[in-house]
Amino acid sequence: MPPQRSDSSDEVLPLEKQQTLHQHKLCNHKWTLKQRPIGLFNPDTDVELISEPINLDSEGSSSCACNNDEIIVETSHLSIDAFLRTMLDDDAYHGSVDIGGTMPALGYGKVIHAGCDAKQKVGSYVTGMLGAQTYSTVKSAEVFPMMKMPYLSLRSSLGLVGAPAGLTAYAGVFYVCKRPRKGETVVVTAAAGAVGSVAAQLAKSTGARVIGVAGGKKKGLYLVNDLGLDGAIDYKDQECTIEKQLDEYCPEGIDFIYDNVGGDVLNVFLGRINANGRVVICGAISQYGKARGMACGPSNYIKLAERGALMKGFNFMQYLTSLPFMLFGMFYLYMRGKVKMTEQIELGIESYPMALQKLFTGGNTGKLLVQVQSDSASSVMASKKDDWFGLNEMIF
């Protein structure tokens, strides 16, 4: 058990005294930002795990832990996403975390206490920015009820049909630019990650020829054998450059690029863009953490003008009005077996910083999650796809 802070001061309680806390107090373990990362996130120096009590009376209510418009959520799973790194810098697009503030993370969990003005009921499941902690006290209006959908696990709300992963991929493939067409060549970078793996499968569902980019032979085999892509480019290959691999896999150029990486990798692919090609900029994971003004932009951007190609960036929130259509489309393709989400689950709140580091060092395949609390409902899946409403009460 991590060290715990006392009620009245910043004093850290010794481990042997933590068991003497009042039996009606919950202990919230949370990761806080100790210092702003310089370059890559360092789990050993940039964050700190602390503990704090949440006072509950014998009936499970809380008079001092939350206000009337707040709820206390017992966190089940947390989503590890690339945008979290940007929030550790000053003046971040998604909002900056203060020094000493709780580390950010989207997640879902069960409401264990609700203020008298809260919209949610005790026992219901909600999702939102819960933070890297075991119990989250949040405004009722800042979280959302989890929708009911058959055949999908609770974890899918952070993955396949979650905003930071599957739905971002769906928007990028079908809404940002002219969608891929049968016979076209599509290249997806970071194709073994949560967004890239889904984007590659969605592009494949259109009849396009899809080449995924990832680091290492193991991930290359995953792209071809597990996801059914037409080829895999290994950007870590020391013997065969990306340019030579493009000669093999994209001899007639590239029609559609879904980019999650930026930097030199994107620059190489821009040099192969075809006439009327489309480049969708979803992220730039290779550039996160660089000092302001030091990010590496593509010098091959002039190819866009020469070939009449289009490059457009986006984020999911810009396409929020299309959410119902995206959910329906994703579920339809899932039921047809055209798309799936591989999950890599790290256990315990203690694993959060290492999981975040893995995201930027190529240590994950598919959707990276942290399981904070065991949740039997999250592992329940439908066994018969012909019974469309058999699990209509299951929350995803």
CSV table of C-alpha atoms in Angstrom, one decimal:
chain,number,residue,atom,x,y,z
A,1,MET,CA,0.0,0.0,0.0
A,2,PRO,CA,1.4,3.4,-0.9
A,3,PRO,CA,2.0,6.1,1.8
A,4,GLN,CA,-1.0,8.1,2.8
A,5,ARG,CA,-1.3,11.8,3.7
A,6,SER,CA,-3.0,12.8,6.9
A,7,ASP,CA,-6.2,14.9,7.1
A,8,SER,CA,-4.6,18.0,8.7
A,9,SER,CA,-1.3,18.4,7.0
A,10,ASP,CA,1.0,17.3,4.3
A,11,GLU,CA,2.6,14.7,6.7
A,12,VAL,CA,2.9,11.3,5.1
A,13,LEU,CA,1.6,8.5,7.4
A,14,PRO,CA,3.9,5.5,7.9
A,15,LEU,CA,2.7,2.3,6.3
A,16,GLU,CA,2.1,0.6,9.7
A,17,LYS,CA,-0.3,3.4,10.8
A,18,GLN,CA,-2.4,3.4,7.7
A,19,GLN,CA,-4.5,0.4,8.9
A,20,THR,CA,-5.6,2.4,11.9
A,21,LEU,CA,-7.6,4.8,9.8
A,22,HIS,CA,-11.3,4.9,10.6
A,23,GLN,CA,-13.2,2.0,9.1
A,24,HIS,CA,-15.5,4.3,7.2
A,25,LYS,CA,-12.8,6.1,5.3
A,26,LEU,CA,-11.9,5.1,1.8
A,27,CYS,CA,-8.3,5.5,0.8
A,28,ASN,CA,-7.8,7.2,-2.6
A,29,HIS,CA,-4.5,6.4,-4.3
A,30,LYS,CA,-3.6,8.9,-7.0
A,31,TRP,CA,-0.8,9.9,-9.3
A,32,THR,CA,0.2,13.6,-9.2
A,33,LEU,CA,2.5,15.6,-11.5
A,34,LYS,CA,5.7,16.2,-9.6
A,35,GLN,CA,7.5,18.1,-12.4
A,36,ARG,CA,6.9,18.9,-16.0
A,37,PRO,CA,8.6,16.4,-18.3
A,38,ILE,CA,11.5,17.5,-20.4
A,39,GLY,CA,11.3,15.4,-23.6
A,40,LEU,CA,10.1,11.9,-23.0
A,41,PHE,CA,7.9,11.3,-20.0
A,42,ASN,CA,9.9,9.7,-17.1
A,43,PRO,CA,7.8,7.7,-14.7
A,44,ASP,CA,10.5,7.7,-12.0
A,45,THR,CA,10.9,11.5,-11.7
A,46,ASP,CA,7.9,13.2,-13.2
A,47,VAL,CA,5.1,11.8,-11.1
A,48,GLU,CA,4.4,10.9,-7.5
A,49,LEU,CA,1.9,8.4,-6.0
A,50,ILE,CA,0.1,9.8,-2.9
A,51,SER,CA,-2.9,8.7,-0.8
A,52,GLU,CA,-5.7,10.6,0.7
A,53,PRO,CA,-8.7,9.7,2.8
A,54,ILE,CA,-12.3,10.1,1.6
A,55,ASN,CA,-14.6,10.3,4.7
A,56,LEU,CA,-17.8,8.2,4.5
A,57,ASP,CA,-20.3,7.6,7.3
A,58,SER,CA,-21.8,4.2,8.1
A,59,GLU,CA,-24.5,4.5,5.5
A,60,GLY,CA,-22.1,5.2,2.7
A,61,SER,CA,-22.9,8.9,2.4
A,62,SER,CA,-20.3,11.6,2.4
A,63,SER,CA,-20.9,15.0,4.0
A,64,CYS,CA,-17.4,16.4,3.6
A,65,ALA,CA,-15.9,14.5,0.6
A,66,CYS,CA,-18.1,15.9,-2.1
A,67,ASN,CA,-20.6,18.7,-2.7
A,68,ASN,CA,-24.3,18.4,-3.6
A,69,ASP,CA,-23.6,18.5,-7.3
A,70,GLU,CA,-20.7,16.0,-7.2
A,71,ILE,CA,-20.4,12.3,-7.2
A,72,ILE,CA,-17.7,9.8,-6.1
A,73,VAL,CA,-16.7,7.2,-8.7
A,74,GLU,CA,-14.9,4.0,-8.0
A,75,THR,CA,-12.6,3.8,-11.0
A,76,SER,CA,-12.7,0.5,-12.9
A,77,HIS,CA,-10.5,1.1,-16.0
A,78,LEU,CA,-8.4,4.0,-17.3
A,79,SER,CA,-7.5,4.8,-20.9
A,80,ILE,CA,-3.9,5.5,-21.8
A,81,ASP,CA,-3.8,7.9,-24.7
A,82,ALA,CA,-1.2,10.0,-26.5
A,83,PHE,CA,-2.9,13.3,-25.8
A,84,LEU,CA,-2.2,12.9,-22.0
A,85,ARG,CA,1.4,13.7,-22.6
A,86,THR,CA,0.5,17.1,-24.1
A,87,MET,CA,-1.4,18.0,-21.0
A,88,LEU,CA,1.7,17.8,-18.9
A,89,ASP,CA,3.1,20.9,-20.7
A,90,ASP,CA,2.3,24.5,-20.1
A,91,ASP,CA,-0.5,26.0,-22.2
A,92,ALA,CA,-1.6,22.7,-23.7
A,93,TYR,CA,-4.4,22.4,-26.2
A,94,HIS,CA,-6.4,20.0,-24.1
A,95,GLY,CA,-5.7,21.9,-20.9
A,96,SER,CA,-2.6,21.8,-18.7
A,97,VAL,CA,-2.2,19.8,-15.4
A,98,ASP,CA,-0.9,22.0,-12.6
A,99,ILE,CA,2.2,20.8,-10.6
A,100,GLY,CA,0.8,18.7,-7.8
A,101,GLY,CA,-2.4,18.1,-9.8
A,102,THR,CA,-3.9,14.7,-10.5
A,103,MET,CA,-2.5,13.0,-13.6
A,104,PRO,CA,-5.1,13.0,-16.4
A,105,ALA,CA,-6.9,9.9,-17.7
A,106,LEU,CA,-10.2,9.1,-19.3
A,107,GLY,CA,-11.9,6.2,-17.6
A,108,TYR,CA,-15.1,4.7,-16.4
A,109,GLY,CA,-16.4,3.4,-13.1
A,110,LYS,CA,-19.2,2.9,-10.7
A,111,VAL,CA,-20.9,5.7,-8.7
A,112,ILE,CA,-20.6,5.0,-5.0
A,113,HIS,CA,-22.0,8.3,-3.7
A,114,ALA,CA,-24.1,11.0,-5.3
A,115,GLY,CA,-24.8,14.4,-3.9
A,116,CYS,CA,-28.5,15.4,-3.6
A,117,ASP,CA,-28.3,17.5,-6.8
A,118,ALA,CA,-26.4,15.0,-8.9
A,119,LYS,CA,-27.9,13.5,-12.0
A,120,GLN,CA,-26.5,10.0,-11.4
A,121,LYS,CA,-27.6,7.3,-9.0
A,122,VAL,CA,-25.5,5.2,-6.8
A,123,GLY,CA,-24.6,2.0,-8.6
A,124,SER,CA,-24.7,3.5,-12.1
A,125,TYR,CA,-21.7,3.5,-14.4
A,126,VAL,CA,-20.2,6.8,-15.8
A,127,THR,CA,-17.4,7.7,-18.0
A,128,GLY,CA,-15.3,10.8,-18.3
A,129,MET,CA,-12.0,12.4,-17.2
A,130,LEU,CA,-11.6,10.6,-13.9
A,131,GLY,CA,-7.9,11.0,-13.5
A,132,ALA,CA,-5.3,8.5,-12.5
A,133,GLN,CA,-6.8,7.6,-9.2
A,134,THR,CA,-8.8,4.8,-7.5
A,135,TYR,CA,-11.7,7.1,-6.5
A,136,SER,CA,-12.6,10.2,-8.4
A,137,THR,CA,-14.7,13.1,-7.0
A,138,VAL,CA,-16.2,15.0,-10.0
A,139,LYS,CA,-18.9,17.3,-10.9
A,140,SER,CA,-22.0,15.4,-12.0
A,141,ALA,CA,-22.3,17.4,-15.2
A,142,GLU,CA,-18.7,16.6,-16.2
A,143,VAL,CA,-19.2,12.8,-16.7
A,144,PHE,CA,-21.6,10.9,-18.9
A,145,PRO,CA,-23.7,7.8,-18.4
A,146,MET,CA,-22.4,4.8,-20.3
A,147,MET,CA,-24.6,3.8,-23.2
A,148,LYS,CA,-26.2,0.3,-23.5
A,149,MET,CA,-25.1,-1.8,-26.5
A,150,PRO,CA,-25.1,-5.5,-26.9
A,151,TYR,CA,-22.0,-7.7,-27.6
A,152,LEU,CA,-19.5,-5.1,-26.4
A,153,SER,CA,-17.6,-5.1,-23.1
A,154,LEU,CA,-17.5,-2.2,-20.7
A,155,ARG,CA,-13.9,-1.6,-21.8
A,156,SER,CA,-15.1,-0.9,-25.4
A,157,SER,CA,-16.3,2.5,-24.2
A,158,LEU,CA,-12.6,3.4,-24.0
A,159,GLY,CA,-11.5,1.4,-27.1
A,160,LEU,CA,-13.5,0.4,-30.1
A,161,VAL,CA,-16.4,2.7,-29.5
A,162,GLY,CA,-14.5,5.2,-27.4
A,163,ALA,CA,-13.7,8.8,-28.5
A,164,PRO,CA,-9.9,8.6,-28.0
A,165,ALA,CA,-9.5,5.5,-30.0
A,166,GLY,CA,-12.1,3.8,-32.3
A,167,LEU,CA,-14.3,6.8,-33.0
A,168,THR,CA,-11.3,9.0,-33.7
A,169,ALA,CA,-10.2,6.4,-36.3
A,170,TYR,CA,-13.7,6.3,-37.8
A,171,ALA,CA,-13.9,10.1,-38.1
A,172,GLY,CA,-10.5,10.3,-39.7
A,173,VAL,CA,-11.2,7.6,-42.3
A,174,PHE,CA,-14.7,8.5,-43.3
A,175,TYR,CA,-15.3,12.2,-42.4
A,176,VAL,CA,-12.2,14.4,-42.6
A,177,CYS,CA,-11.4,13.9,-46.3
A,178,LYS,CA,-12.8,11.9,-49.2
A,179,ARG,CA,-12.8,8.4,-47.9
A,180,PRO,CA,-10.5,5.6,-49.3
A,181,ARG,CA,-11.9,3.8,-52.4
A,182,LYS,CA,-11.5,0.3,-53.8
A,183,GLY,CA,-8.2,-0.1,-55.5
A,184,GLU,CA,-6.5,2.9,-53.8
A,185,THR,CA,-3.4,2.5,-51.6
A,186,VAL,CA,-3.7,3.6,-48.0
A,187,VAL,CA,-0.8,4.0,-45.5
A,188,VAL,CA,-1.5,4.1,-41.8
A,189,THR,CA,1.2,5.1,-39.4
A,190,ALA,CA,1.4,3.8,-35.8
A,191,ALA,CA,-0.8,1.1,-37.2
A,192,ALA,CA,-0.3,-1.3,-34.2
A,193,GLY,CA,-1.7,1.3,-31.8
A,194,ALA,CA,-5.3,1.9,-30.6
A,195,VAL,CA,-6.2,4.5,-33.3
A,196,GLY,CA,-4.0,3.2,-36.1
A,197,SER,CA,-5.1,-0.4,-35.8
A,198,VAL,CA,-8.8,0.5,-36.1
A,199,ALA,CA,-8.1,3.1,-38.9
A,200,ALA,CA,-6.3,0.4,-40.9
A,201,GLN,CA,-9.2,-2.0,-40.5
A,202,LEU,CA,-11.7,0.6,-41.5
A,203,ALA,CA,-9.7,1.5,-44.6
A,204,LYS,CA,-9.5,-2.1,-45.5
A,205,SER,CA,-13.3,-2.4,-45.2
A,206,THR,CA,-13.6,0.0,-48.1
A,207,GLY,CA,-11.8,-2.3,-50.5
A,208,ALA,CA,-8.6,-0.3,-50.5
A,209,ARG,CA,-5.1,-1.8,-50.3
A,210,VAL,CA,-3.8,-1.0,-46.8
A,211,ILE,CA,-0.2,-0.9,-45.7
A,212,GLY,CA,0.5,-0.4,-41.9
A,213,VAL,CA,3.6,1.2,-40.4
A,214,ALA,CA,4.9,0.0,-37.1
A,215,GLY,CA,8.2,-0.7,-35.3
A,216,GLY,CA,9.6,-4.3,-35.2
A,217,LYS,CA,8.9,-7.6,-36.9
A,218,LYS,CA,6.5,-8.8,-34.2
A,219,LYS,CA,4.2,-5.8,-34.8
A,220,GLY,CA,4.5,-6.3,-38.6
A,221,LEU,CA,3.3,-9.9,-38.3
A,222,TYR,CA,0.4,-8.6,-36.1
A,223,LEU,CA,-0.6,-6.2,-38.8
A,224,VAL,CA,-0.6,-8.7,-41.6
A,225,ASN,CA,-1.7,-11.9,-39.8
A,226,ASP,CA,-4.1,-10.5,-37.1
A,227,LEU,CA,-5.5,-7.4,-38.8
A,228,GLY,CA,-5.4,-8.7,-42.4
A,229,LEU,CA,-3.5,-5.8,-43.9
A,230,ASP,CA,-1.7,-6.1,-47.2
A,231,GLY,CA,1.7,-5.3,-45.9
A,232,ALA,CA,3.7,-3.8,-43.1
A,233,ILE,CA,6.5,-1.3,-43.1
A,234,ASP,CA,9.0,-1.6,-40.2
A,235,TYR,CA,10.4,1.9,-39.6
A,236,LYS,CA,12.9,0.4,-37.2
A,237,ASP,CA,14.5,-1.9,-39.8
A,238,GLN,CA,18.2,-1.1,-39.9
A,239,GLU,CA,18.9,-3.1,-43.1
A,240,CYS,CA,16.0,-1.8,-45.3
A,241,THR,CA,15.0,1.9,-45.3
A,242,ILE,CA,11.5,3.1,-45.3
A,243,GLU,CA,12.1,4.3,-48.9
A,244,LYS,CA,13.1,0.8,-50.0
A,245,GLN,CA,10.1,-0.7,-48.3
A,246,LEU,CA,7.8,1.8,-50.0
A,247,ASP,CA,9.3,0.7,-53.4
A,248,GLU,CA,8.0,-2.8,-52.5
A,249,TYR,CA,4.7,-2.1,-51.0
A,250,CYS,CA,3.6,1.1,-52.7
A,251,PRO,CA,5.3,1.1,-56.1
A,252,GLU,CA,2.5,3.2,-57.6
A,253,GLY,CA,2.4,5.8,-54.9
A,254,ILE,CA,0.0,6.5,-52.0
A,255,ASP,CA,-3.6,7.8,-52.3
A,256,PHE,CA,-4.5,8.1,-48.6
A,257,ILE,CA,-2.3,8.6,-45.6
A,258,TYR,CA,-3.7,8.4,-42.0
A,259,ASP,CA,-0.9,9.8,-39.9
A,260,ASN,CA,-0.5,9.5,-36.1
A,261,VAL,CA,3.3,10.0,-36.0
A,262,GLY,CA,4.4,13.2,-37.9
A,263,GLY,CA,8.1,14.1,-38.2
A,264,ASP,CA,10.5,12.3,-40.6
A,265,VAL,CA,8.1,9.3,-41.1
A,266,LEU,CA,5.3,11.6,-42.5
A,267,ASN,CA,7.8,13.5,-44.6
A,268,VAL,CA,8.9,10.3,-46.4
A,269,PHE,CA,5.3,9.3,-47.2
A,270,LEU,CA,4.5,12.8,-48.5
A,271,GLY,CA,7.1,12.3,-51.1
A,272,ARG,CA,5.1,9.4,-52.5
A,273,ILE,CA,1.6,11.0,-52.5
A,274,ASN,CA,-0.4,10.6,-55.7
A,275,ALA,CA,-2.4,13.2,-57.6
A,276,ASN,CA,-5.6,14.0,-55.7
A,277,GLY,CA,-4.2,12.2,-52.6
A,278,ARG,CA,-5.5,12.9,-49.1
A,279,VAL,CA,-3.4,13.2,-45.9
A,280,VAL,CA,-5.3,13.0,-42.6
A,281,ILE,CA,-3.4,14.3,-39.6
A,282,CYS,CA,-4.7,12.7,-36.4
A,283,GLY,CA,-1.6,13.1,-34.2
A,284,ALA,CA,2.2,13.5,-34.1
A,285,ILE,CA,3.4,11.2,-31.4
A,286,SER,CA,7.0,11.6,-32.5
A,287,GLN,CA,6.8,15.3,-31.7
A,288,TYR,CA,5.1,15.3,-28.3
A,289,GLY,CA,7.3,16.6,-25.6
A,290,LYS,CA,9.5,18.7,-27.8
A,291,ALA,CA,10.0,22.3,-26.8
A,292,ARG,CA,7.8,24.9,-28.4
A,293,GLY,CA,8.9,25.7,-31.9
A,294,MET,CA,11.2,22.7,-32.1
A,295,ALA,CA,8.7,20.2,-33.6
A,296,CYS,CA,9.9,18.9,-37.0
A,297,GLY,CA,7.6,19.8,-39.8
A,298,PRO,CA,7.4,18.0,-43.2
A,299,SER,CA,9.8,19.5,-45.8
A,300,ASN,CA,8.0,17.6,-48.5
A,301,TYR,CA,4.8,19.6,-48.1
A,302,ILE,CA,5.4,21.1,-51.6
A,303,LYS,CA,4.3,17.7,-53.0
A,304,LEU,CA,0.8,18.6,-52.0
A,305,ALA,CA,0.8,21.5,-54.4
A,306,GLU,CA,2.5,19.6,-57.2
A,307,ARG,CA,0.1,16.8,-57.1
A,308,GLY,CA,-3.1,18.6,-56.1
A,309,ALA,CA,-3.2,16.6,-52.8
A,310,LEU,CA,-5.0,17.7,-49.6
A,311,MET,CA,-3.7,17.5,-46.1
A,312,LYS,CA,-6.1,18.2,-43.2
A,313,GLY,CA,-5.9,17.8,-39.5
A,314,PHE,CA,-8.7,17.1,-37.1
A,315,ASN,CA,-9.8,16.0,-33.6
A,316,PHE,CA,-12.8,14.0,-32.7
A,317,MET,CA,-14.7,16.8,-31.0
A,318,GLN,CA,-15.0,18.6,-34.3
A,319,TYR,CA,-17.2,15.8,-35.6
A,320,LEU,CA,-19.3,15.3,-32.5
A,321,THR,CA,-22.5,16.0,-34.3
A,322,SER,CA,-21.9,12.8,-36.3
A,323,LEU,CA,-21.5,10.6,-33.2
A,324,PRO,CA,-24.7,8.6,-33.8
A,325,PHE,CA,-23.7,7.8,-37.3
A,326,MET,CA,-20.2,6.8,-36.3
A,327,LEU,CA,-21.5,4.6,-33.5
A,328,PHE,CA,-23.9,2.8,-35.9
A,329,GLY,CA,-21.3,2.4,-38.6
A,330,MET,CA,-18.7,1.0,-36.2
A,331,PHE,CA,-21.2,-1.4,-34.6
A,332,TYR,CA,-22.3,-2.5,-38.0
A,333,LEU,CA,-18.7,-3.3,-39.1
A,334,TYR,CA,-18.0,-5.0,-35.8
A,335,MET,CA,-21.0,-7.3,-36.2
A,336,ARG,CA,-19.8,-8.2,-39.7
A,337,GLY,CA,-16.4,-9.1,-38.4
A,338,LYS,CA,-14.6,-6.2,-40.3
A,339,VAL,CA,-13.1,-4.5,-37.2
A,340,LYS,CA,-11.9,-5.5,-33.8
A,341,MET,CA,-9.8,-4.0,-31.0
A,342,THR,CA,-6.8,-5.7,-29.4
A,343,GLU,CA,-6.4,-4.8,-25.8
A,344,GLN,CA,-3.3,-4.7,-23.6
A,345,ILE,CA,-4.3,-4.3,-19.9
A,346,GLU,CA,-1.9,-3.3,-17.2
A,347,LEU,CA,-3.0,-4.2,-13.6
A,348,GLY,CA,-3.3,-1.8,-10.7
A,349,ILE,CA,-3.2,2.0,-10.3
A,350,GLU,CA,0.6,1.6,-9.6
A,351,SER,CA,1.1,0.6,-13.3
A,352,TYR,CA,-0.3,3.9,-14.7
A,353,PRO,CA,3.0,5.8,-15.2
A,354,MET,CA,4.8,2.8,-16.8
A,355,ALA,CA,1.8,2.3,-19.1
A,356,LEU,CA,2.0,5.9,-20.2
A,357,GLN,CA,5.7,5.5,-20.9
A,358,LYS,CA,5.1,2.3,-22.9
A,359,LEU,CA,2.8,4.3,-25.2
A,360,PHE,CA,5.7,6.4,-26.3
A,361,THR,CA,8.3,3.7,-26.5
A,362,GLY,CA,6.5,1.2,-28.6
A,363,GLY,CA,5.7,-1.1,-25.7
A,364,ASN,CA,2.0,-1.7,-26.5
A,365,THR,CA,-0.1,-3.3,-29.2
A,366,GLY,CA,-3.7,-2.1,-29.6
A,367,LYS,CA,-5.6,-0.3,-26.9
A,368,LEU,CA,-3.6,0.2,-23.7
A,369,LEU,CA,-5.7,0.2,-20.5
A,370,VAL,CA,-5.0,0.2,-16.8
A,371,GLN,CA,-7.4,-2.0,-14.7
A,372,VAL,CA,-7.8,-0.2,-11.4
A,373,GLN,CA,-10.6,-2.3,-9.9
A,374,SER,CA,-11.8,-5.7,-11.0
A,375,ASP,CA,-15.1,-5.5,-12.8
A,376,SER,CA,-16.8,-8.8,-13.8
A,377,ALA,CA,-19.2,-7.1,-16.0
A,378,SER,CA,-16.5,-5.7,-18.2
A,379,SER,CA,-15.4,-9.2,-19.3
A,380,VAL,CA,-18.9,-10.4,-20.3
A,381,MET,CA,-19.4,-10.8,-24.0
A,382,ALA,CA,-22.2,-12.2,-26.1
A,383,SER,CA,-21.9,-15.8,-27.2
A,384,LYS,CA,-24.5,-15.7,-29.9
A,385,LYS,CA,-24.6,-12.8,-32.4
A,386,ASP,CA,-28.0,-13.9,-33.6
A,387,ASP,CA,-29.6,-12.8,-30.3
A,388,TRP,CA,-29.3,-9.0,-30.9
A,389,PHE,CA,-31.0,-8.0,-27.7
A,390,GLY,CA,-30.0,-10.8,-25.4
A,391,LEU,CA,-27.6,-8.5,-23.6
A,392,ASN,CA,-29.5,-5.3,-24.0
A,393,GLU,CA,-29.1,-4.5,-20.3
A,394,MET,CA,-25.3,-4.8,-20.4
A,395,ILE,CA,-23.4,-1.5,-20.2
A,396,PHE,CA,-20.4,-1.0,-22.5
